[in-house]
Amino acid sequence: MTSGTLYGIGLGPGDPDLITLKAARLIAAVPVVAYPTLEAGDSFARSIAAGFVPAGAQELPIPIPMTTDRAPAQAAYDAGAAAIAAHLDAGRDVAVLCEGDPFFYGSFMYLFSRLSGDHRVEVVPGVTSVTACAAVVGQPLSARNEVLTILPCSLHEPELKARIEAASSVAIIKVGRHLNKIRRVLGDLSLIGHAVYVERATLPNECYAPLAEAPEKAPYFSMILVSRGKDPWL
Amino acid sequence: MTSGTLYGIGLGPGDPDLITLKAARLIAAVPVVAYPTLEAGDSFARSIAAGFVPAGAQELPIPIPMTTDRAPAQAAYDAGAAAIAAHLDAGRDVAVLCEGDPFFYGSFMYLFSRLSGDHRVEVVPGVTSVTACAAVVGQPLSARNEVLTILPCSLHEPELKARIEAASSVAIIKVGRHLNKIRRVLGDLSLIGHAVYVERATLPNECYAPLAEAPEKAPYFSMILVSRGKDPWL
């Protein structure tokens, strides 16, 4: 078949300098560059890759509704997948720009599930926000035989509490409007002193602080790292 | 002070093309390149970065004993840190080459803990083997409100079993000689059919298979991904 290849391109946490060599090369080479956008048209992924998208590339924005409802989200991914498939069927490679890593809490997986049956797909992994936050803060995430748990903030309070209690090292991601819930849970577990807050890691306006000194409001791209472990080799 | 800067450089999972632009630039620019080696002198990190280390760079191999004993490991990191500190104190920047990400189960943290008090340190995050394995296999790691747990294989069997049972998505890392233990645990949990085995992801000799068809012996750099979740948006 003469179908084009779909590339899911991880762009890393935000600093364009943390794009991989492979990602930079592919973005510069493909004829079609697709990316998710908010309904207003903004695309964080597009902004990370801005310096690498060639002037002549055909751009394919895919509007994704910010919703927890299943039907409109599925419809948005169906439409995006159909638009991408039209390019692939015409023999054109398509790169989908993805914040962080495509398969790590990324929306790319919804395009992947719709397109990988009929098209060649290659996923280029990227630096995740979790290790980027640890690097910015200067705090190791996990050593030797420690367990690392990644927890999305949208979980209900009892589950969050139980999972944090059982973990040695935790990254609590997508904090946003859940900041006060997390403060409450970590307070109940007497872990406020072990927690650090990070927002927009590796971007020019990044900031971080001990959770006790964190701002009152958190953006969606913020994270709390909790570490209780004390590695004996340190 | 005129001290040099210590860079902890994440190199990604093995394919040199997955090095970040920042890492490639820094490795090419610093006067001293340090890296951990096995006692025989081999260094996986050095091999990933081979194409980027300038001919004129001063190289500083740091032999790390493969041991679970605390004293010889601590002595090795003490000696490595002292050798690095001598360069930093002389005003020379030092890049430590790290497989994957420096703060994600990496030995860099033992140098970091010894040197960050007295020297400027910058950590450059890298692509981890976990997202690289997911990309190679073509299987999303974790979506939306799923919990992702990273489990080192060295944990004892009851803890491994309890943690896998409680998790929705699991990456079991550093499989090596623990492969049969993991097979047993996943068999007891009826999860063999949900598990995929990956070794040397992104390297020329990478291989992967459903766990039921995996080889009898696994190298240290191998991983098992287990996923039970079924995201409703797929």
Short mmCIF file of N, CA and C in Angstrom, two decimals, chain A residues 4 24 41-42 45 47 51 58 74 77 107 109 131 135 142 146 153 186 210 219-220:
data_model
loop_
_atom_site.label_atom_id
_atom_site.label_comp_id
_atom_site.label_asym_id
_atom_site.label_seq_id
_atom_site.Cartn_x
_atom_site.Cartn_y
_atom_site.Cartn_z
N GLY A 4 0.67 6.84 3.73
CA GLY A 4 1.69 7.54 4.49
C GLY A 4 1.82 6.96 5.88
N ALA A 24 12.76 16.44 16.19
CA ALA A 24 13.06 17.67 15.44
C ALA A 24 13.20 17.35 13.95
N GLY A 41 -8.45 27.67 19.89
CA GLY A 41 -7.43 27.57 18.84
C GLY A 41 -6.00 27.48 19.35
N ASP A 42 -5.80 27.71 20.65
CA ASP A 42 -4.44 27.62 21.18
C ASP A 42 -3.96 26.17 21.21
N ALA A 45 1.21 22.16 22.24
CA ALA A 45 2.13 21.32 21.47
C ALA A 45 2.71 22.12 20.29
N SER A 47 3.10 25.25 20.05
CA SER A 47 4.02 26.30 20.53
C SER A 47 5.39 25.73 20.89
N GLY A 51 9.57 26.34 16.41
CA GLY A 51 10.82 26.59 15.69
C GLY A 51 11.19 25.51 14.68
N GLN A 58 1.78 21.69 5.64
CA GLN A 58 0.33 21.84 5.77
C GLN A 58 -0.03 21.57 7.22
N GLN A 74 -15.27 11.73 22.02
CA GLN A 74 -15.14 10.70 20.98
C GLN A 74 -15.39 11.28 19.60
N TYR A 77 -12.28 13.15 18.39
CA TYR A 77 -11.20 12.27 17.94
C TYR A 77 -11.57 11.54 16.65
N SER A 107 -3.30 12.68 24.60
CA SER A 107 -4.50 12.46 23.79
C SER A 107 -4.17 11.71 22.50
N MET A 109 -3.21 8.84 22.09
CA MET A 109 -3.66 7.44 22.09
C MET A 109 -5.06 7.30 21.48
N THR A 131 9.67 13.64 34.92
CA THR A 131 11.11 13.73 35.14
C THR A 131 11.59 15.16 34.95
N ALA A 135 13.84 17.30 37.66
CA ALA A 135 15.09 17.97 37.25
C ALA A 135 15.07 19.44 37.67
N SER A 142 13.08 8.61 42.09
CA SER A 142 12.98 7.25 42.59
C SER A 142 14.32 6.56 42.36
N GLU A 146 12.78 1.53 44.92
CA GLU A 146 11.61 2.33 45.30
C GLU A 146 10.50 2.17 44.26
N CYS A 153 -4.81 13.86 39.40
CA CYS A 153 -5.55 14.53 40.47
C CYS A 153 -7.05 14.32 40.41
N LEU A 186 -2.77 15.47 51.65
CA LEU A 186 -1.39 15.41 52.14
C LEU A 186 -1.32 15.90 53.59
N PRO A 210 8.15 24.65 48.04
CA PRO A 210 7.57 23.66 48.95
C PRO A 210 6.05 23.84 48.95
N PRO A 219 -2.28 26.17 37.78
CA PRO A 219 -2.70 25.92 36.41
C PRO A 219 -2.80 24.41 36.16
N TYR A 220 -3.42 24.04 35.06
CA TYR A 220 -3.57 22.62 34.71
C TYR A 220 -2.20 21.94 34.65
#
